[in-house]
Structures are given as structure tokens and as C-alpha cells.
Amino acid sequence: MTQGWFNPLVWMAFMLMGADMEMSCDERVLKELGSSTKKAYSMSLLSLAAQKRIIGGSPLAFGEGDIKKRINNVLNFKKHPRSVIILAIAVAVILGVCFSSNKVTAGIGDYYFYDFSVNGLALGADINEIDTSSLTPTAPLDIKNGYDYNFEEVRFSVNKETGRLNKMIVGVINGAYIPSVIVNRQEGPVYINKSLTNIEEVIDIFGEGKRGWQDREQQLRYVEYIHKEGRLSATVKFVYTDVEFDEIKHRLIWVIAESNLPYPYPDYKANEVQTVEPLIFTSDEIDLINLGTLAVDTYMNYLMSGKTEVEERIASYKLNDISILAGDINEFCVALNYDFTTDNDSYMNPARGAKGKGTWTDNYFEIRVKYAYDNVYSIKSIGTGGGGQGLKPYEPVE
């Protein structure tokens, strides 16, 4: 035996493993023959050890040298009641299920990523229906397999045969809702009603995904989620920085999505996704009343459009009054009083006491608005109270 081959740590591990195997064999014999044989079995072990027989240079029965421990184990052996065994098996099964469901790729629950949408751009979207008028063109990336369409806010590619978006990278540092995310579950599209700013918030929603390095030099990591359909798949990466950025730890930088699924996908719900997208408008105004009025117009135009179900669609509205509740140019809330008219018999709005055709006056609600980027604002929430909660007190500009 050469010194290079012999490793004392490996030998020690082998010996410990052998001892465990020996005692397991002893316990198996006692279970089969009964506890009444403990004394006779112990004498057999002692007799065997005394002979010190060696076969082929290896200890017989994996190592008789630790015979004292084996005999003590035999004499102290107790056969567990059936109820204890059943309970142990049940606990093992439960733990097995828990650990097996905590795999890195099992955190997505029943979310489907085939038409994943981030900041208004969705996998599978028709190139003819993508509005890029508010985006800023930029030079293509000088990389292999770059993107067909390049903007400062987003880059994306389109399948040449189907004309559907199949690859995109979205910058989310300054994006509306940072980012606004829509995925699907079995019951339909789900809008993630939360401003995602760091990777911990992503994991809270989707669970643990596959982790990896995006760029070691820039200290960028990612968490990845995959939706598979046979050999085809849709993949979404949330890329974040390991360095504190804008006073936020693990700040999201990009969202990267790619799919080789066929589009239109059999269950594709692009039209439904659009109905739950955050509402966004553009303005270079700095007066909050004027911005609030634009937000009201944006929301009311949505209620009058085909994106709203017939049962909820209105025909016209009149803004009677608007005021600032709280906030500043970065995020604020307005309260308004308005009248609205419907022209279909199926209209139903119990909260307004409205049903069918007619005009309903003196209605109240609040709209909360948030600055996104480059004069783009998004409507963050709509309700009848509490919209100004957590905002700074409003201070009129003199």
C-alpha cells in the first residue's frame, strides 16, 4: 500500500459505515428471532471476536474490533410497537413530500408563463399590435443572437413565421410598477398587484426558482422560472444586483423572457391580459390637478372601450370636481366627483346602485397615480377611500 493511495479520513469513514451496518444487521436478526435470543446472540458475537479470524485481509463481518459496542446495542435492543413504526413511516412520508416539493424549479405553483407580460409587453404578442410610440429607440446590441427591435426601455425579437414576440429583455429600474407583471393560472390571467423592486419580493410570489450568475463582473445574479410543454418551454429570468442600489438590497435590473412555444398558443389569453394591465399615460405637466384629470380621462376611456366587459362598460361621463388628497409629483392621490351614463341593458354596478341604461350622478372615487419614467405615469389604484394612505401630505406649489 502506497502513502498516496492511503487516506486516513476515508478509512475512518469506511470503518464507521461498517460499524453502522453491523449494528443494523444485529437488530434485523433480533427482530426476526425475537428478543429472547439476545443473550445467546451476544455470546456468539463474543466468541467470534475472540477467534480474531481475518479473511482476505479484511475484518470478518465488516469489523469485529468494536464488539463491545455491538454487544451493548444487542442487550439494549427493544422491538418498537407497531404504532411507533407506523408513526415513523408516516412522518418519513410527510417529510419526503415536503422536501420533494421544495425543489428549485417547483416554486412556481400553478403559474403558466406562456404569455408572461412585464410592463405591458407579453410573450406571444402580435407585432402589429405592439405600440412602441412612447419608447426611445437605441442602437442594437453588438452581440450574437441580439434583438430585432431595440429601445432604451425594452428589446425584443419576433418569430418570423408567426409574427409573435418570442424573446424580450425589459429594463425595470425605472419602469411603471417596477415591474408590472402578469402571469396566468388555470383560472386565467393574474396581475401581480405589487411593485416588485427586489428579488425577495419575486420569490415571495413565485417561490424559489433556479439561481445563477448573469454577470460576475457586474455582480448580477438571476432567479429563473420555467413553464414546460413537452420539449418546448417559456423561461423567465429576474436579474438583480448583488450590490445595494438606490438604497435597495438585491435590486431588480432586468426581466428576461423567452419562449419557443407555438403562438397563438392553444390557450393564449392576450386579449384578457390587456384588460388587467395597469393604465399608463404620458404628460409633461407638473400641476397635480392637471395630471389627475389626465388620469381620470385615461381610466374613463378604458371604461368606455372594448377592453371593458359589456356589463361594466359606460357610454359617457362628466367630471364635476377634482381635488388633491395627498402626495407629490412622484406619487399622489386625487378625489373626484362625476356623473356617468350607460346605454346597455346588461350594465351592472351594485356599488353605484346602477343597473341597465341610465344616468347616475354625484359619484365619488379616488385615483392614485405614480410617476414611472420619462414623463410616463401609471394609475396605481382606484377605490372609494384610503387612496392617500402612506403618501406625503400635499403641499401646493406657490
PDB file of N, CA and C in Angstrom, residues 289-323:
ATOM      1  N   ILE A 289     -53.285  68.717 -10.332  1.00  0.00           N
ATOM      2  CA  ILE A 289     -54.694  68.698 -10.742  1.00  0.00           C
ATOM      3  C   ILE A 289     -54.811  68.310 -12.216  1.00  0.00           C
ATOM      4  N   ASN A 290     -53.937  68.905 -13.039  1.00  0.00           N
ATOM      5  CA  ASN A 290     -53.962  68.568 -14.461  1.00  0.00           C
ATOM      6  C   ASN A 290     -53.573  67.106 -14.704  1.00  0.00           C
ATOM      7  N   LEU A 291     -52.562  66.644 -13.964  1.00  0.00           N
ATOM      8  CA  LEU A 291     -52.162  65.242 -14.077  1.00  0.00           C
ATOM      9  C   LEU A 291     -53.280  64.312 -13.610  1.00  0.00           C
ATOM     10  N   GLY A 292     -53.937  64.704 -12.515  1.00  0.00           N
ATOM     11  CA  GLY A 292     -55.048  63.909 -12.006  1.00  0.00           C
ATOM     12  C   GLY A 292     -56.196  63.841 -13.005  1.00  0.00           C
ATOM     13  N   THR A 293     -56.456  64.963 -13.681  1.00  0.00           N
ATOM     14  CA  THR A 293     -57.519  64.987 -14.692  1.00  0.00           C
ATOM     15  C   THR A 293     -57.188  64.058 -15.851  1.00  0.00           C
ATOM     16  N   LEU A 294     -55.908  64.024 -16.246  1.00  0.00           N
ATOM     17  CA  LEU A 294     -55.478  63.102 -17.298  1.00  0.00           C
ATOM     18  C   LEU A 294     -55.643  61.645 -16.856  1.00  0.00           C
ATOM     19  N   ALA A 295     -55.361  61.393 -15.589  1.00  0.00           N
ATOM     20  CA  ALA A 295     -55.546  60.042 -15.061  1.00  0.00           C
ATOM     21  C   ALA A 295     -57.013  59.638 -15.113  1.00  0.00           C
ATOM     22  N   VAL A 296     -57.903  60.556 -14.762  1.00  0.00           N
ATOM     23  CA  VAL A 296     -59.349  60.293 -14.823  1.00  0.00           C
ATOM     24  C   VAL A 296     -59.759  60.004 -16.264  1.00  0.00           C
ATOM     25  N   ASP A 297     -59.286  60.826 -17.204  1.00  0.00           N
ATOM     26  CA  ASP A 297     -59.605  60.603 -18.620  1.00  0.00           C
ATOM     27  C   ASP A 297     -59.132  59.231 -19.090  1.00  0.00           C
ATOM     28  N   THR A 298     -57.917  58.861 -18.668  1.00  0.00           N
ATOM     29  CA  THR A 298     -57.360  57.554 -19.057  1.00  0.00           C
ATOM     30  C   THR A 298     -58.227  56.416 -18.545  1.00  0.00           C
ATOM     31  N   TYR A 299     -58.623  56.513 -17.284  1.00  0.00           N
ATOM     32  CA  TYR A 299     -59.431  55.454 -16.694  1.00  0.00           C
ATOM     33  C   TYR A 299     -60.829  55.411 -17.318  1.00  0.00           C
ATOM     34  N   MET A 300     -61.446  56.569 -17.519  1.00  0.00           N
ATOM     35  CA  MET A 300     -62.795  56.599 -18.082  1.00  0.00           C
ATOM     36  C   MET A 300     -62.798  56.115 -19.541  1.00  0.00           C
ATOM     37  N   ASN A 301     -61.777  56.471 -20.298  1.00  0.00           N
ATOM     38  CA  ASN A 301     -61.680  55.979 -21.666  1.00  0.00           C
ATOM     39  C   ASN A 301     -61.558  54.451 -21.684  1.00  0.00           C
ATOM     40  N   TYR A 302     -60.870  53.921 -20.695  1.00  0.00           N
ATOM     41  CA  TYR A 302     -60.780  52.460 -20.563  1.00  0.00           C
ATOM     42  C   TYR A 302     -62.164  51.863 -20.289  1.00  0.00           C
ATOM     43  N   LEU A 303     -62.950  52.518 -19.393  1.00  0.00           N
ATOM     44  CA  LEU A 303     -64.293  52.034 -19.081  1.00  0.00           C
ATOM     45  C   LEU A 303     -65.237  52.135 -20.280  1.00  0.00           C
ATOM     46  N   MET A 304     -64.943  53.020 -21.203  1.00  0.00           N
ATOM     47  CA  MET A 304     -65.794  53.181 -22.381  1.00  0.00           C
ATOM     48  C   MET A 304     -65.315  52.346 -23.569  1.00  0.00           C
ATOM     49  N   SER A 305     -64.173  51.651 -23.414  1.00  0.00           N
ATOM     50  CA  SER A 305     -63.577  50.921 -24.543  1.00  0.00           C
ATOM     51  C   SER A 305     -63.995  49.458 -24.569  1.00  0.00           C
ATOM     52  N   GLY A 306     -63.617  48.788 -25.644  1.00  0.00           N
ATOM     53  CA  GLY A 306     -63.917  47.373 -25.794  1.00  0.00           C
ATOM     54  C   GLY A 306     -63.103  46.489 -24.873  1.00  0.00           C
ATOM     55  N   LYS A 307     -62.121  47.047 -24.188  1.00  0.00           N
ATOM     56  CA  LYS A 307     -61.351  46.271 -23.223  1.00  0.00           C
ATOM     57  C   LYS A 307     -62.147  45.995 -21.948  1.00  0.00           C
ATOM     58  N   THR A 308     -63.240  46.738 -21.761  1.00  0.00           N
ATOM     59  CA  THR A 308     -64.095  46.546 -20.593  1.00  0.00           C
ATOM     60  C   THR A 308     -65.289  45.677 -20.969  1.00  0.00           C
ATOM     61  N   GLU A 309     -65.632  44.730 -20.095  1.00  0.00           N
ATOM     62  CA  GLU A 309     -66.782  43.871 -20.337  1.00  0.00           C
ATOM     63  C   GLU A 309     -68.042  44.720 -20.524  1.00  0.00           C
ATOM     64  N   VAL A 310     -68.947  44.237 -21.367  1.00  0.00           N
ATOM     65  CA  VAL A 310     -70.180  44.980 -21.660  1.00  0.00           C
ATOM     66  C   VAL A 310     -70.935  45.310 -20.380  1.00  0.00           C
ATOM     67  N   GLU A 311     -70.954  44.379 -19.445  1.00  0.00           N
ATOM     68  CA  GLU A 311     -71.691  44.583 -18.197  1.00  0.00           C
ATOM     69  C   GLU A 311     -71.117  45.705 -17.339  1.00  0.00           C
ATOM     70  N   GLU A 312     -69.871  46.132 -17.641  1.00  0.00           N
ATOM     71  CA  GLU A 312     -69.221  47.185 -16.855  1.00  0.00           C
ATOM     72  C   GLU A 312     -68.919  48.433 -17.694  1.00  0.00           C
ATOM     73  N   ARG A 313     -69.260  48.399 -18.948  1.00  0.00           N
ATOM     74  CA  ARG A 313     -68.892  49.476 -19.861  1.00  0.00           C
ATOM     75  C   ARG A 313     -69.859  50.654 -19.749  1.00  0.00           C
ATOM     76  N   ILE A 314     -69.305  51.875 -19.738  1.00  0.00           N
ATOM     77  CA  ILE A 314     -70.142  53.072 -19.697  1.00  0.00           C
ATOM     78  C   ILE A 314     -70.132  53.749 -21.069  1.00  0.00           C
ATOM     79  N   ALA A 315     -71.081  54.650 -21.280  1.00  0.00           N
ATOM     80  CA  ALA A 315     -71.188  55.342 -22.576  1.00  0.00           C
ATOM     81  C   ALA A 315     -70.523  56.710 -22.549  1.00  0.00           C
ATOM     82  N   SER A 316     -70.620  57.409 -21.409  1.00  0.00           N
ATOM     83  CA  SER A 316     -70.025  58.744 -21.295  1.00  0.00           C
ATOM     84  C   SER A 316     -69.912  59.115 -19.812  1.00  0.00           C
ATOM     85  N   TYR A 317     -69.178  60.202 -19.555  1.00  0.00           N
ATOM     86  CA  TYR A 317     -69.044  60.661 -18.164  1.00  0.00           C
ATOM     87  C   TYR A 317     -68.846  62.170 -18.155  1.00  0.00           C
ATOM     88  N   LYS A 318     -69.064  62.752 -16.988  1.00  0.00           N
ATOM     89  CA  LYS A 318     -68.846  64.190 -16.788  1.00  0.00           C
ATOM     90  C   LYS A 318     -68.139  64.381 -15.458  1.00  0.00           C
ATOM     91  N   LEU A 319     -66.967  65.027 -15.495  1.00  0.00           N
ATOM     92  CA  LEU A 319     -66.209  65.298 -14.277  1.00  0.00           C
ATOM     93  C   LEU A 319     -66.729  66.584 -13.641  1.00  0.00           C
ATOM     94  N   ASN A 320     -67.238  66.480 -12.414  1.00  0.00           N
ATOM     95  CA  ASN A 320     -67.795  67.640 -11.719  1.00  0.00           C
ATOM     96  C   ASN A 320     -66.773  68.360 -10.861  1.00  0.00           C
ATOM     97  N   ASP A 321     -65.887  67.575 -10.195  1.00  0.00           N
ATOM     98  CA  ASP A 321     -64.933  68.202  -9.278  1.00  0.00           C
ATOM     99  C   ASP A 321     -63.754  67.258  -9.058  1.00  0.00           C
ATOM    100  N   ILE A 322     -62.571  67.842  -8.854  1.00  0.00           N
ATOM    101  CA  ILE A 322     -61.382  67.032  -8.573  1.00  0.00           C
ATOM    102  C   ILE A 322     -60.490  67.785  -7.603  1.00  0.00           C
ATOM    103  N   SER A 323     -59.877  67.073  -6.663  1.00  0.00           N
ATOM    104  CA  SER A 323     -59.008  67.707  -5.660  1.00  0.00           C
ATOM    105  C   SER A 323     -57.876  66.746  -5.288  1.00  0.00           C
TER     106      SER A 323
END
